[in-house]
Amino acid sequence: MELTPLFMTPGHLLDKFIKDFLQPNKDFLDQLHRAVDDICTFLKEDCFRHSTTKVQKVIKGGSAAKGTTLKTGSDADLVVFPSTLQSYTSQRNERDKVVQEIRRQLEAWQQKTQFEVTFEMSKWKAPRVLSFSLKSKNVNESVDFDVLPAFNALGQLHSGSTPGPQVYAGLIDLYRSSDLPGGEFSTCFTELQRNFIVSRPTKLKNLIRLMKHWYKQCERKLKSKGSLPPKYALELLTVYAWERGSGSESFDTAEGFRTVLDLVTKYQQLCIFWNVNYNFEDETMRMFLLAQIQKTRPVILDPADPTGDVGGGDRWCWHLLAKEARQWLASLCDALEDLLRPSGNCSERIRSPRLAPPCWAPPLLPGVLDPLKTRLQSPFPTPTWLDPMRPVTTLKSLGPQPPSLHPSRALAAPPESGSSPGPWSLHSELFSQPPSSATICLSPSLHAQTLPAPLLWCPPAGCPSALSCHGQLPRAVPPPTYCLSSHRPGDNKASTLPLCPGTGIELQNQGIS
């Protein structure tokens, strides 16, 4: 069947497009899994048979292990953990020797079996990965492998368990004391990366397949213009968009596709991380994460490796990918005619934020607030009361002093003249201590409304706390400014912050006490 171009596919046929052109069939997957099992057996039982080196474990990674393989191009990542790599430093210094030994043993092994192995020449003098293609009588097509040696930082991780803070302590120390790029040792955490995706619903994995297919099209077009962000960043953005919806196993694929593209266009305001494997409870990790999330946007932290920022700030050419995403969004009403619901003006709806809560900088971070309490009821929702919601600014306060509100950056302009009124959104990123109340006032008007903060308790140091106050201000004609004041018991002073004009405000504090 000839591949139909994605841009010619109507929104209601995207699921069929994925099934026909992107999702591998059972025979293909069976062949792929047999090839992977053959190489795993070789690595565990034959590769170091006559050596003092022992293989502690072999972990399947990449799209084959996550369940997001595309029909075109079969590849598998295998991470081997030899006993000789006993630290992050030894992995960096000695992995090339392990790669060379695996290659020698593979060359000898293929002569005794029905396998045909074709090696890819590495451009690195000290390669960190062994890449090769495998053919056999059991596999009709060749399968591309990447075998990566790594330090067994996780040990024997039991199902459902998460690593302790000591697992990351040495990694953070090494990251701080050297010029190593973030994510240098992400292979050590392949098991966690795989687990983060593999348990997701099949339909979400299919949406990931669609985003990977779109990315490959962009890559072919843009590779000569600059280095694009990694595909893994698109995977995480897709998961994030789904989580910020209802997290349902059934959702509209076209709406999900549009939502992720919209996130790509707003890359300069993204700050996303999960605390499924690491969190703020450990002091070392807490301070490290606070530094990480204040880096240049976009920030998208690897849920398995806190040093791995696949957003990368200015490291990659996000602007190229964002330009492509904007072009796709602009054509959705024509090429994907039912991608957006038919009601309302299409161009206006494209400009309106469709994801809740707003995810500009930073959104409600997964794990900081209970996602079950922040999800809306429909996947990739478009609730009318959220359409005009726009972020105004980010507040930051670090250290033991009373809350002092410091404006960080303006994230949005006031609503255009004539637009429907609606709440603004203000994100308070960090408070050293939670305020007892938040006052929103019109200035120089005397109108004011004080919102009692439901955060009159102070959790132990390091525990996440969440504040959500909602208040609708009276309409002003026209108010020159708004301000936000923060008060604490016994403190006669109030810290104020000017706000852009609007009709209301929502205060959300994801502070760490």
PDB file of C-alpha atoms in Angstrom, residues 230-381:
ATOM      1  CA  PRO A 230      15.664  14.944  19.801  1.00  0.00           C
ATOM      2  CA  LYS A 231      12.610  12.815  19.004  1.00  0.00           C
ATOM      3  CA  TYR A 232      12.486  11.935  22.688  1.00  0.00           C
ATOM      4  CA  ALA A 233      11.446  15.540  23.403  1.00  0.00           C
ATOM      5  CA  LEU A 234       8.414  15.057  21.125  1.00  0.00           C
ATOM      6  CA  GLU A 235       7.562  11.809  22.922  1.00  0.00           C
ATOM      7  CA  LEU A 236       7.594  13.562  26.278  1.00  0.00           C
ATOM      8  CA  LEU A 237       5.560  16.497  24.971  1.00  0.00           C
ATOM      9  CA  THR A 238       2.964  14.032  23.696  1.00  0.00           C
ATOM     10  CA  VAL A 239       2.732  12.299  27.070  1.00  0.00           C
ATOM     11  CA  TYR A 240       2.537  15.671  28.797  1.00  0.00           C
ATOM     12  CA  ALA A 241      -0.316  16.875  26.574  1.00  0.00           C
ATOM     13  CA  TRP A 242      -2.247  13.662  27.246  1.00  0.00           C
ATOM     14  CA  GLU A 243      -1.699  13.904  31.002  1.00  0.00           C
ATOM     15  CA  ARG A 244      -2.845  17.506  31.088  1.00  0.00           C
ATOM     16  CA  GLY A 245      -6.023  16.396  29.386  1.00  0.00           C
ATOM     17  CA  SER A 246      -8.064  13.717  31.104  1.00  0.00           C
ATOM     18  CA  GLY A 247      -5.529  10.937  30.670  1.00  0.00           C
ATOM     19  CA  SER A 248      -8.294   8.870  29.116  1.00  0.00           C
ATOM     20  CA  GLU A 249      -7.581   5.767  27.056  1.00  0.00           C
ATOM     21  CA  SER A 250      -9.981   7.106  24.440  1.00  0.00           C
ATOM     22  CA  PHE A 251      -9.449  10.525  22.890  1.00  0.00           C
ATOM     23  CA  ASP A 252      -9.602  12.310  19.554  1.00  0.00           C
ATOM     24  CA  THR A 253      -6.307  11.707  17.743  1.00  0.00           C
ATOM     25  CA  ALA A 254      -6.648  14.831  15.607  1.00  0.00           C
ATOM     26  CA  GLU A 255      -7.144  17.004  18.664  1.00  0.00           C
ATOM     27  CA  GLY A 256      -4.119  15.409  20.299  1.00  0.00           C
ATOM     28  CA  PHE A 257      -2.003  16.001  17.200  1.00  0.00           C
ATOM     29  CA  ARG A 258      -3.009  19.659  17.113  1.00  0.00           C
ATOM     30  CA  THR A 259      -2.324  20.091  20.816  1.00  0.00           C
ATOM     31  CA  VAL A 260       1.239  18.764  20.598  1.00  0.00           C
ATOM     32  CA  LEU A 261       1.947  20.956  17.556  1.00  0.00           C
ATOM     33  CA  ASP A 262       0.657  23.924  19.542  1.00  0.00           C
ATOM     34  CA  LEU A 263       3.072  23.071  22.349  1.00  0.00           C
ATOM     35  CA  VAL A 264       5.958  22.994  19.871  1.00  0.00           C
ATOM     36  CA  THR A 265       5.138  26.527  18.731  1.00  0.00           C
ATOM     37  CA  LYS A 266       5.309  27.697  22.356  1.00  0.00           C
ATOM     38  CA  TYR A 267       8.699  26.100  22.990  1.00  0.00           C
ATOM     39  CA  GLN A 268      10.136  29.284  24.534  1.00  0.00           C
ATOM     40  CA  GLN A 269       7.702  29.012  27.445  1.00  0.00           C
ATOM     41  CA  LEU A 270       7.879  25.293  28.206  1.00  0.00           C
ATOM     42  CA  CYS A 271       9.111  24.076  31.568  1.00  0.00           C
ATOM     43  CA  ILE A 272       8.111  20.458  32.158  1.00  0.00           C
ATOM     44  CA  PHE A 273       9.283  17.729  34.477  1.00  0.00           C
ATOM     45  CA  TRP A 274       7.907  14.680  36.258  1.00  0.00           C
ATOM     46  CA  ASN A 275       8.766  13.474  39.746  1.00  0.00           C
ATOM     47  CA  VAL A 276       7.951   9.813  39.193  1.00  0.00           C
ATOM     48  CA  ASN A 277      11.583   8.762  39.744  1.00  0.00           C
ATOM     49  CA  TYR A 278      13.028  11.763  41.578  1.00  0.00           C
ATOM     50  CA  ASN A 279      11.449  14.552  43.623  1.00  0.00           C
ATOM     51  CA  PHE A 280      12.058  17.413  46.050  1.00  0.00           C
ATOM     52  CA  GLU A 281      12.302  15.358  49.239  1.00  0.00           C
ATOM     53  CA  ASP A 282      16.085  14.946  49.147  1.00  0.00           C
ATOM     54  CA  GLU A 283      17.871  18.267  49.743  1.00  0.00           C
ATOM     55  CA  THR A 284      20.576  17.683  47.114  1.00  0.00           C
ATOM     56  CA  MET A 285      18.020  16.749  44.490  1.00  0.00           C
ATOM     57  CA  ARG A 286      15.764  19.612  45.538  1.00  0.00           C
ATOM     58  CA  MET A 287      18.408  22.280  44.985  1.00  0.00           C
ATOM     59  CA  PHE A 288      19.497  20.677  41.724  1.00  0.00           C
ATOM     60  CA  LEU A 289      15.951  20.589  40.351  1.00  0.00           C
ATOM     61  CA  LEU A 290      15.326  24.205  41.336  1.00  0.00           C
ATOM     62  CA  ALA A 291      18.382  25.175  39.307  1.00  0.00           C
ATOM     63  CA  GLN A 292      17.342  22.984  36.372  1.00  0.00           C
ATOM     64  CA  ILE A 293      13.844  24.445  36.026  1.00  0.00           C
ATOM     65  CA  GLN A 294      15.197  27.998  35.959  1.00  0.00           C
ATOM     66  CA  LYS A 295      17.288  27.385  32.850  1.00  0.00           C
ATOM     67  CA  THR A 296      16.557  28.956  29.488  1.00  0.00           C
ATOM     68  CA  ARG A 297      13.319  27.633  28.019  1.00  0.00           C
ATOM     69  CA  PRO A 298      12.427  25.152  26.745  1.00  0.00           C
ATOM     70  CA  VAL A 299      13.133  22.907  29.716  1.00  0.00           C
ATOM     71  CA  ILE A 300      11.885  19.316  29.384  1.00  0.00           C
ATOM     72  CA  LEU A 301      13.569  17.093  31.943  1.00  0.00           C
ATOM     73  CA  ASP A 302      14.003  13.403  31.232  1.00  0.00           C
ATOM     74  CA  PRO A 303      11.754  11.641  33.785  1.00  0.00           C
ATOM     75  CA  ALA A 304      14.496   9.037  34.249  1.00  0.00           C
ATOM     76  CA  ASP A 305      17.550  11.338  34.404  1.00  0.00           C
ATOM     77  CA  PRO A 306      17.292  14.782  36.060  1.00  0.00           C
ATOM     78  CA  THR A 307      20.471  15.988  34.323  1.00  0.00           C
ATOM     79  CA  GLY A 308      18.959  15.284  30.909  1.00  0.00           C
ATOM     80  CA  ASP A 309      17.164  18.358  29.615  1.00  0.00           C
ATOM     81  CA  VAL A 310      15.839  17.313  26.211  1.00  0.00           C
ATOM     82  CA  GLY A 311      14.332  20.768  25.804  1.00  0.00           C
ATOM     83  CA  GLY A 312      17.870  22.068  25.863  1.00  0.00           C
ATOM     84  CA  GLY A 313      17.238  25.817  25.888  1.00  0.00           C
ATOM     85  CA  ASP A 314      19.273  27.205  22.976  1.00  0.00           C
ATOM     86  CA  ARG A 315      21.101  23.923  22.349  1.00  0.00           C
ATOM     87  CA  TRP A 316      18.847  22.858  19.451  1.00  0.00           C
ATOM     88  CA  CYS A 317      17.016  24.680  16.671  1.00  0.00           C
ATOM     89  CA  TRP A 318      13.520  24.605  18.132  1.00  0.00           C
ATOM     90  CA  HIS A 319      12.612  27.643  16.037  1.00  0.00           C
ATOM     91  CA  LEU A 320      12.862  25.539  12.870  1.00  0.00           C
ATOM     92  CA  LEU A 321      10.525  22.885  14.254  1.00  0.00           C
ATOM     93  CA  ALA A 322       8.162  25.560  15.598  1.00  0.00           C
ATOM     94  CA  LYS A 323       7.971  27.203  12.173  1.00  0.00           C
ATOM     95  CA  GLU A 324       6.927  23.883  10.636  1.00  0.00           C
ATOM     96  CA  ALA A 325       4.365  23.346  13.399  1.00  0.00           C
ATOM     97  CA  ARG A 326       2.862  26.795  12.798  1.00  0.00           C
ATOM     98  CA  GLN A 327       2.532  26.064   9.092  1.00  0.00           C
ATOM     99  CA  TRP A 328       0.766  22.784   9.862  1.00  0.00           C
ATOM    100  CA  LEU A 329      -1.548  24.488  12.349  1.00  0.00           C
ATOM    101  CA  ALA A 330      -2.396  27.193   9.823  1.00  0.00           C
ATOM    102  CA  SER A 331      -3.440  24.565   7.281  1.00  0.00           C
ATOM    103  CA  LEU A 332      -5.400  22.323   9.621  1.00  0.00           C
ATOM    104  CA  CYS A 333      -8.783  23.812   8.806  1.00  0.00           C
ATOM    105  CA  ASP A 334      -8.272  23.067   5.120  1.00  0.00           C
ATOM    106  CA  ALA A 335      -6.201  19.877   4.965  1.00  0.00           C
ATOM    107  CA  LEU A 336      -7.509  18.284   8.159  1.00  0.00           C
ATOM    108  CA  GLU A 337     -10.970  19.740   7.912  1.00  0.00           C
ATOM    109  CA  ASP A 338     -12.442  18.203  11.041  1.00  0.00           C
ATOM    110  CA  LEU A 339      -9.366  18.496  13.229  1.00  0.00           C
ATOM    111  CA  LEU A 340     -11.029  21.409  14.953  1.00  0.00           C
ATOM    112  CA  ARG A 341     -14.675  21.259  15.835  1.00  0.00           C
ATOM    113  CA  PRO A 342     -16.804  22.999  13.235  1.00  0.00           C
ATOM    114  CA  SER A 343     -18.311  25.530  15.640  1.00  0.00           C
ATOM    115  CA  GLY A 344     -16.665  28.939  15.821  1.00  0.00           C
ATOM    116  CA  ASN A 345     -14.149  30.742  13.679  1.00  0.00           C
ATOM    117  CA  CYS A 346     -11.277  28.444  12.791  1.00  0.00           C
ATOM    118  CA  SER A 347      -8.479  31.003  12.797  1.00  0.00           C
ATOM    119  CA  GLU A 348      -9.615  32.374  16.142  1.00  0.00           C
ATOM    120  CA  ARG A 349      -9.754  28.902  17.673  1.00  0.00           C
ATOM    121  CA  ILE A 350      -6.260  28.122  16.482  1.00  0.00           C
ATOM    122  CA  ARG A 351      -4.968  31.160  18.351  1.00  0.00           C
ATOM    123  CA  SER A 352      -6.826  30.253  21.531  1.00  0.00           C
ATOM    124  CA  PRO A 353      -5.075  28.075  24.098  1.00  0.00           C
ATOM    125  CA  ARG A 354      -6.704  24.652  24.012  1.00  0.00           C
ATOM    126  CA  LEU A 355      -4.770  22.800  26.644  1.00  0.00           C
ATOM    127  CA  ALA A 356      -5.624  23.019  30.297  1.00  0.00           C
ATOM    128  CA  PRO A 357      -4.008  24.063  32.477  1.00  0.00           C
ATOM    129  CA  PRO A 358      -1.939  26.594  30.475  1.00  0.00           C
ATOM    130  CA  CYS A 359       1.482  25.189  29.788  1.00  0.00           C
ATOM    131  CA  TRP A 360       3.583  28.202  29.016  1.00  0.00           C
ATOM    132  CA  ALA A 361       6.067  28.620  31.865  1.00  0.00           C
ATOM    133  CA  PRO A 362       5.798  26.609  33.982  1.00  0.00           C
ATOM    134  CA  PRO A 363       2.499  24.737  33.903  1.00  0.00           C
ATOM    135  CA  LEU A 364       1.077  22.617  36.676  1.00  0.00           C
ATOM    136  CA  LEU A 365       4.016  20.296  36.855  1.00  0.00           C
ATOM    137  CA  PRO A 366       3.214  16.578  36.858  1.00  0.00           C
ATOM    138  CA  GLY A 367       3.594  15.199  40.330  1.00  0.00           C
ATOM    139  CA  VAL A 368       3.856  18.554  42.103  1.00  0.00           C
ATOM    140  CA  LEU A 369       0.101  18.655  42.158  1.00  0.00           C
ATOM    141  CA  ASP A 370      -2.012  15.540  42.172  1.00  0.00           C
ATOM    142  CA  PRO A 371      -2.763  15.039  38.454  1.00  0.00           C
ATOM    143  CA  LEU A 372      -6.075  13.407  39.313  1.00  0.00           C
ATOM    144  CA  LYS A 373      -7.185  16.697  40.855  1.00  0.00           C
ATOM    145  CA  THR A 374      -6.014  18.855  37.983  1.00  0.00           C
ATOM    146  CA  ARG A 375      -7.236  16.870  35.001  1.00  0.00           C
ATOM    147  CA  LEU A 376     -10.315  17.986  33.173  1.00  0.00           C
ATOM    148  CA  GLN A 377     -12.935  15.538  32.086  1.00  0.00           C
ATOM    149  CA  SER A 378     -12.384  15.299  28.342  1.00  0.00           C
ATOM    150  CA  PRO A 379      -9.130  14.444  26.586  1.00  0.00           C
ATOM    151  CA  PHE A 380      -7.419  17.477  25.024  1.00  0.00           C
ATOM    152  CA  PRO A 381     -10.306  19.683  26.226  1.00  0.00           C
TER     153      PRO A 381
END
